[in-house]
mmCIF file of C-alpha atoms and ligand atoms in Angstrom:
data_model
loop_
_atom_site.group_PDB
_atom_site.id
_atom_site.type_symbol
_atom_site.label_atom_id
_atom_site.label_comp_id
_atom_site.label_asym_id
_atom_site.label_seq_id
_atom_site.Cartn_x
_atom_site.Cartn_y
_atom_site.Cartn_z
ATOM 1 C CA UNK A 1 37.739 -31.257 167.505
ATOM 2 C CA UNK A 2 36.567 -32.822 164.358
ATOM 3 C CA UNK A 3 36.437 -30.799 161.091
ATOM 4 C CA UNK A 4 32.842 -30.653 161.348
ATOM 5 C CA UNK A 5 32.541 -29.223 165.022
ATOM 6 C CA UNK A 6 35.092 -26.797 163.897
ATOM 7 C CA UNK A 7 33.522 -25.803 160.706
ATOM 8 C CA UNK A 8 30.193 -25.265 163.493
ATOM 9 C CA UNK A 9 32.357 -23.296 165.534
ATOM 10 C CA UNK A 10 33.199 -21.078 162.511
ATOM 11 C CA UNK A 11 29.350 -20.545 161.531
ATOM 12 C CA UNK A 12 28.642 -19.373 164.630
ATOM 13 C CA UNK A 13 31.541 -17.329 165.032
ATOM 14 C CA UNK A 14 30.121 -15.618 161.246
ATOM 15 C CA UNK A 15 26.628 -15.280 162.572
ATOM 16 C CA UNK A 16 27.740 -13.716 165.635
ATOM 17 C CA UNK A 17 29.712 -11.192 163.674
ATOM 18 C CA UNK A 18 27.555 -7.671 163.619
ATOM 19 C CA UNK A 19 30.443 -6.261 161.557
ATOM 20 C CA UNK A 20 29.861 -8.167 158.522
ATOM 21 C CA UNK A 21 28.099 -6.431 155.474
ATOM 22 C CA UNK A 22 24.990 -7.680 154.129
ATOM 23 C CA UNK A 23 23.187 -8.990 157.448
ATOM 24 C CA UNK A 24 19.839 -8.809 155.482
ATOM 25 C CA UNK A 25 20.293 -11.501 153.714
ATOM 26 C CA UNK A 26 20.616 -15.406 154.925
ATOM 27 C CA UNK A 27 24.216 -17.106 155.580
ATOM 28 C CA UNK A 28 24.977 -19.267 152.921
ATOM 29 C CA UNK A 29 28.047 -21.093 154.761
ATOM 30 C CA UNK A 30 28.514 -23.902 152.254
ATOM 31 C CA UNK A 31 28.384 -27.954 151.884
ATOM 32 C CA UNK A 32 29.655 -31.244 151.280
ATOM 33 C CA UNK A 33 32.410 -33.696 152.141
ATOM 34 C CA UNK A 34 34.865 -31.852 154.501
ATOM 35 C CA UNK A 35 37.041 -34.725 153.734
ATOM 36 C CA UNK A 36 37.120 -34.068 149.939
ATOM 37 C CA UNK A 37 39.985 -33.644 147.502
ATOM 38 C CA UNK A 38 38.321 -30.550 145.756
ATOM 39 C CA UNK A 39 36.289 -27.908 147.079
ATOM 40 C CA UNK A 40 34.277 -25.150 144.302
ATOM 41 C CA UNK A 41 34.581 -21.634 145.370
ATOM 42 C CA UNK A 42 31.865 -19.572 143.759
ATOM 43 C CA UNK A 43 31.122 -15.852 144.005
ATOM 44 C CA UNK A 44 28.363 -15.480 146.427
ATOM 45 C CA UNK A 45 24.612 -16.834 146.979
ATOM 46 C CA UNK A 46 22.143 -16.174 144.750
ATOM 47 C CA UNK A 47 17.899 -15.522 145.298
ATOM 48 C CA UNK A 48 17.392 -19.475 145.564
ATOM 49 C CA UNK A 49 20.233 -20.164 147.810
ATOM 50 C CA UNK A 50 19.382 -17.168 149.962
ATOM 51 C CA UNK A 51 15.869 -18.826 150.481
ATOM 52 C CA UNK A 52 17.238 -22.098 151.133
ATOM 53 C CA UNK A 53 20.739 -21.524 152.644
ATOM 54 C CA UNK A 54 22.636 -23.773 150.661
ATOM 55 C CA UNK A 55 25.395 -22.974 148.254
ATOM 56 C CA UNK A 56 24.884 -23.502 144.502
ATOM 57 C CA UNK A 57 21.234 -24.902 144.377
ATOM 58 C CA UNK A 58 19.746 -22.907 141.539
ATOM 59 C CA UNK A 59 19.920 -23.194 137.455
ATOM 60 C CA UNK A 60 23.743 -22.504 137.816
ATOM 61 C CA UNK A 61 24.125 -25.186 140.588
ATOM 62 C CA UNK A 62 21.939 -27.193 138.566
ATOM 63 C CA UNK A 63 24.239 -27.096 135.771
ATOM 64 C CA UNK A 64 27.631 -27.769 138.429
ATOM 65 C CA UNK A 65 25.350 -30.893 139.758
ATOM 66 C CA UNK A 66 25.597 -32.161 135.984
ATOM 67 C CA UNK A 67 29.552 -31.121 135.720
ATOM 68 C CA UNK A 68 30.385 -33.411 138.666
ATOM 69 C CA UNK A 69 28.300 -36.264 137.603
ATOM 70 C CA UNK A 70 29.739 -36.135 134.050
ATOM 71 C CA UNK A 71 32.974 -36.847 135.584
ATOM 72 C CA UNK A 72 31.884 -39.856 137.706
ATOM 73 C CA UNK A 73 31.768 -37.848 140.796
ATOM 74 C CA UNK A 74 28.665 -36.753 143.380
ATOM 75 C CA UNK A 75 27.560 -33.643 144.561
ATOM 76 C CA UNK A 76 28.098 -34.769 148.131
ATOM 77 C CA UNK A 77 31.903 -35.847 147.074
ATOM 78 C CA UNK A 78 32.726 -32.457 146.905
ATOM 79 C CA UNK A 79 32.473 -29.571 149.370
ATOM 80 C CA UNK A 80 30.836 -26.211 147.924
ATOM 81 C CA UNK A 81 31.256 -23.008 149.558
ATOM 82 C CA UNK A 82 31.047 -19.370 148.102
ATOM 83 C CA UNK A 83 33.825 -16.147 148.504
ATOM 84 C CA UNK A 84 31.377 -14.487 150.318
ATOM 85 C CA UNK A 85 28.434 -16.088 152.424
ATOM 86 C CA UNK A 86 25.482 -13.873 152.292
ATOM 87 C CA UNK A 87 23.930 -12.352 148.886
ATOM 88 C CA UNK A 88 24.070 -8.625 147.586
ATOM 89 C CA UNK A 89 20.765 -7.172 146.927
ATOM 90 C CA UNK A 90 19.582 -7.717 143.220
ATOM 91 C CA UNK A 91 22.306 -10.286 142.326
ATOM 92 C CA UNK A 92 25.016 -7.514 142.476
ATOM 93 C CA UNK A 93 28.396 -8.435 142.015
ATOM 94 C CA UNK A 94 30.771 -8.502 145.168
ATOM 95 C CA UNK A 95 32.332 -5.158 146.275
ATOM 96 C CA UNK A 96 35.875 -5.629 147.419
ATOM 97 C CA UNK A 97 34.687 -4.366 150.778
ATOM 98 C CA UNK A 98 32.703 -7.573 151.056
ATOM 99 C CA UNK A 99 34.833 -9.903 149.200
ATOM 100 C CA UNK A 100 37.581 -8.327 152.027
ATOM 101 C CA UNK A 101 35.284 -8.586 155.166
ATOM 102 C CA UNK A 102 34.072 -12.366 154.634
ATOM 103 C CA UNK A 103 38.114 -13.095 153.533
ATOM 104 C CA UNK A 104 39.187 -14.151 156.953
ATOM 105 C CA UNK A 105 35.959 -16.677 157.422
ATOM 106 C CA UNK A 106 36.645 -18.197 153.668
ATOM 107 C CA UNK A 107 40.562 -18.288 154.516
ATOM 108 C CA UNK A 108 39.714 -20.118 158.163
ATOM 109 C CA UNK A 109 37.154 -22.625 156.253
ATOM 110 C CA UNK A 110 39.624 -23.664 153.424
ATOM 111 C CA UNK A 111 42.317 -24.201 156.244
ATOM 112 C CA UNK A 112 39.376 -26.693 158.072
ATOM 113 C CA UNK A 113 38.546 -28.544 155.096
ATOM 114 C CA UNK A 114 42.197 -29.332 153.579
ATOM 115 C CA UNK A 115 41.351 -29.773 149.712
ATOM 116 C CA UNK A 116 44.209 -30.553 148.067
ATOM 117 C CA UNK A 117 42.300 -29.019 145.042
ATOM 118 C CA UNK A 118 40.788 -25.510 145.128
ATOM 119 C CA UNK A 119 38.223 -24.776 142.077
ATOM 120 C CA UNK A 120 37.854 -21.246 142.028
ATOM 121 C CA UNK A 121 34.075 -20.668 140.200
ATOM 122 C CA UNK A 122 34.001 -17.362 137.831
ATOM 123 C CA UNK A 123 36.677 -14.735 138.012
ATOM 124 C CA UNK A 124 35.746 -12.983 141.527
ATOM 125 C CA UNK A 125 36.187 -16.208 143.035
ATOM 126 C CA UNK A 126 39.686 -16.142 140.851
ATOM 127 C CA UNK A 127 41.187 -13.307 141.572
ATOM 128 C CA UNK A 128 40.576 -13.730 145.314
ATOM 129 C CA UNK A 129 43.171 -16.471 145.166
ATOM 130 C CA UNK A 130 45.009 -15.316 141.972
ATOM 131 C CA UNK A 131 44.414 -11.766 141.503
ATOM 132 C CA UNK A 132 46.210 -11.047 138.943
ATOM 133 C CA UNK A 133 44.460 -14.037 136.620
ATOM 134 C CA UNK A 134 42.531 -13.437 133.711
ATOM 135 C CA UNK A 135 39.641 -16.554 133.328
ATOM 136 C CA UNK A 136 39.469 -16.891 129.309
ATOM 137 C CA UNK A 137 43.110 -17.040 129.877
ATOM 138 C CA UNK A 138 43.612 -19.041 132.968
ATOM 139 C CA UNK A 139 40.775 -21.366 133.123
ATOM 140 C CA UNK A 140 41.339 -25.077 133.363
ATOM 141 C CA UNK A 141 44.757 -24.607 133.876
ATOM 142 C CA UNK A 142 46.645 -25.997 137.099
ATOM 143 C CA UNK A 143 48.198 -23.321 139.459
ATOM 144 C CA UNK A 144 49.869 -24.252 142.839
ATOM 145 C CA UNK A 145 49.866 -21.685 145.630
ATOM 146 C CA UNK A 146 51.006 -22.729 149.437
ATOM 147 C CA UNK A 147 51.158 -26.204 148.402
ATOM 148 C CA UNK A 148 47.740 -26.278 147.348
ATOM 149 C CA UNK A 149 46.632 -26.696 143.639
ATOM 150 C CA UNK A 150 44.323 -24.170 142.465
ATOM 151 C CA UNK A 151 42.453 -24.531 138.842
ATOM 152 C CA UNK A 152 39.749 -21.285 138.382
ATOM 153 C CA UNK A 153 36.932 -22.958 136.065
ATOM 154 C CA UNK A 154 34.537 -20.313 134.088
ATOM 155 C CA UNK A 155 31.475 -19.588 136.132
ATOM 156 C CA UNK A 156 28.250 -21.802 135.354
ATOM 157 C CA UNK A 157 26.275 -18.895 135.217
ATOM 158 C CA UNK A 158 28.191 -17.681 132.518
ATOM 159 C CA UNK A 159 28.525 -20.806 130.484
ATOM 160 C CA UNK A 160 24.641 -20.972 130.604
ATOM 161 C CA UNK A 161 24.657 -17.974 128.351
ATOM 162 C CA UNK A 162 26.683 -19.299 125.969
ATOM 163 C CA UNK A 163 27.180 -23.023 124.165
ATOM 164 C CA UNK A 164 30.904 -22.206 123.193
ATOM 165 C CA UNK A 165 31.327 -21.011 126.666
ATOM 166 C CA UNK A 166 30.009 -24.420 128.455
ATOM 167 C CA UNK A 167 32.140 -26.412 126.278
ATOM 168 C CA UNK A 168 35.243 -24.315 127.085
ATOM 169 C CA UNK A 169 33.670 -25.370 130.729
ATOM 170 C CA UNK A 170 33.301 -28.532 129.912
ATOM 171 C CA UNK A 171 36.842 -29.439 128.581
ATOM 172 C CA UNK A 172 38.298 -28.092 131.664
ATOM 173 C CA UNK A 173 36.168 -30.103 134.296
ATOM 174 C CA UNK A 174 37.185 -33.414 132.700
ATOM 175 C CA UNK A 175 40.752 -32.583 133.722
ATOM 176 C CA UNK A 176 39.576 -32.326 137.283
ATOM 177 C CA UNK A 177 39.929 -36.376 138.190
ATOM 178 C CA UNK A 178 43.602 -36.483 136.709
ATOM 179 C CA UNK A 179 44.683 -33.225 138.067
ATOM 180 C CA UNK A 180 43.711 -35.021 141.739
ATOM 181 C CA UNK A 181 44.893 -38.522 141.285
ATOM 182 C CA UNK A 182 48.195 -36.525 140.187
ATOM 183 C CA UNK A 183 48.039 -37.506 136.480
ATOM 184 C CA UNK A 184 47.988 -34.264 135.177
ATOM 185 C CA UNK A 185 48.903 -30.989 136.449
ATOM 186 C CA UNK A 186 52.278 -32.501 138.323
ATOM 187 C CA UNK A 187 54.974 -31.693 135.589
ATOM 188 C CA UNK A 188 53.812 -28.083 134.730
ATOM 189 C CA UNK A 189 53.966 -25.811 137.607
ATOM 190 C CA UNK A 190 52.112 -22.639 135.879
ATOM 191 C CA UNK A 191 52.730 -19.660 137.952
ATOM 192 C CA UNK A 192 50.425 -16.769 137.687
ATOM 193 C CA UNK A 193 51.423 -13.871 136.756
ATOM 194 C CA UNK A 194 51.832 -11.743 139.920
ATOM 195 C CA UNK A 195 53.583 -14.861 141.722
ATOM 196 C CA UNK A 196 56.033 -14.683 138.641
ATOM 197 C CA UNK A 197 56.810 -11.195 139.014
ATOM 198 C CA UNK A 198 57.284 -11.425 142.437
ATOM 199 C CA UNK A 199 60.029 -14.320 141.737
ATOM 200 C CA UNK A 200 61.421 -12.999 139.034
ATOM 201 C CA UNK A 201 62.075 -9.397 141.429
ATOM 202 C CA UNK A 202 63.355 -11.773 143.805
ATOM 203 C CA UNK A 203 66.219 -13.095 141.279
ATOM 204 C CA UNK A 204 66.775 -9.617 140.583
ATOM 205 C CA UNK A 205 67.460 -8.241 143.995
ATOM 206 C CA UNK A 206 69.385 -11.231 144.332
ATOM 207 C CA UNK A 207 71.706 -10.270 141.470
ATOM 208 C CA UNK A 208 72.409 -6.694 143.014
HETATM 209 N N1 LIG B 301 26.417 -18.447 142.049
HETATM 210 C C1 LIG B 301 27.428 -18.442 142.959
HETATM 211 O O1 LIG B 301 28.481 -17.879 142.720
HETATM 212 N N2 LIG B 301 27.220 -19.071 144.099
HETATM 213 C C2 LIG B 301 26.110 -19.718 144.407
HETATM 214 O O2 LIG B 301 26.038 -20.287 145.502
HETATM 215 C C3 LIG B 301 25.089 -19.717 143.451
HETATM 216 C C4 LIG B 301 25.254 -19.084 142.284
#
């Protein structure tokens, strides 16, 4: 089966599950070039891409439209998906109940697609892959977990509410195209901070 057919398969596996939380509100299953290098992971859909099902297509995804263009790339380069698919009533954030229950779907779709680069949007999207990550501390830099290279970028959202805050935003999306032709990001291997504490108990329980 292509990638496409089995990312189908996988939306209608999510529709037909009654478990899932937040059944009110529209799937939002994501978008884009399953054959890209990088796929965004935001938080979750927000009033305009509940009405239109599509991931990322309000002032925020406005903003991430600009990001990729200002690095030569397109919108439809990329693929765009969201931690979990359906929005919380009011713009809430995420509970970990929901983050947890859509995990397995996000987990399966990331396995489809094959980025080589994962760009983790805003720190709920983050944590999910590097929970113990903080994003003022850990944005724009270059993590690598299960042979995949992760680098969590500050939400749009957020950098809309502040010009310091987009710049920060800025600086680290122009390291995206080196980080993926291998440029950048090779030679320093940062590992977050619970992957380093699990190693570093590892060396220890070696030692005994
Ligand atoms: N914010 C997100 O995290 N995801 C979207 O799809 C839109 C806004």
């Amino acid at each position: 089966m292509s990638k496409i057919q089995l990312l189908r398969e996988l939306e209608k596996k999510i529709i037909a599950d009654t478990s899932l939380p937040l059944r009110e509100s529209n799937l939002v299953f994501g978008e884009g070039n399953v054959d890209c290098s990088v796929t965004f992971v935001g938080e979750g859909p927000g009033f305009y891409e509940d009405r239109l099902m599509r991931p990322f297509v309000g002032r925020a995804g406005k903003l991430l439209d600009e990001l990729i263009r200002s690095i030569g790339w397109k919108r439809e380069d990329v693929y765009i998906t969201n931690i979990i698919k359906r929005r919380p009533p009011d713009n809430r954030d995420p509970l970990p109940e929901e983050i947890a229950a859509y995990s397995p779907y996000l987990t399966h779709q990331i396995e489809i697609i094959n980025p080589q680069v994962i760009a983790p949007l805003g720190r709920f999207s983050m944590n999910y892959f590097l929970p113990e990550a903080k994003i003022m501390r850990d944005q724009g830099n270059v993590f690598r977990i299960d042979g995949r290279i992760i680098v969590p970028l500050i939400h749009p959202a957020a950098a809309l509410r502040s010009t310091g805050v987009l710049e920060m935003l800025k600086r680290s999306f122009k390291k995206l195209p080196d980080i993926v032709s291998g440029k950048s990001g090779t030679e320093e291997s940062k590992i977050p901070p619970a992957r380093a504490a699990e190693e570093k108990s590892k060396k220890q329980a070696r030692l005994f």
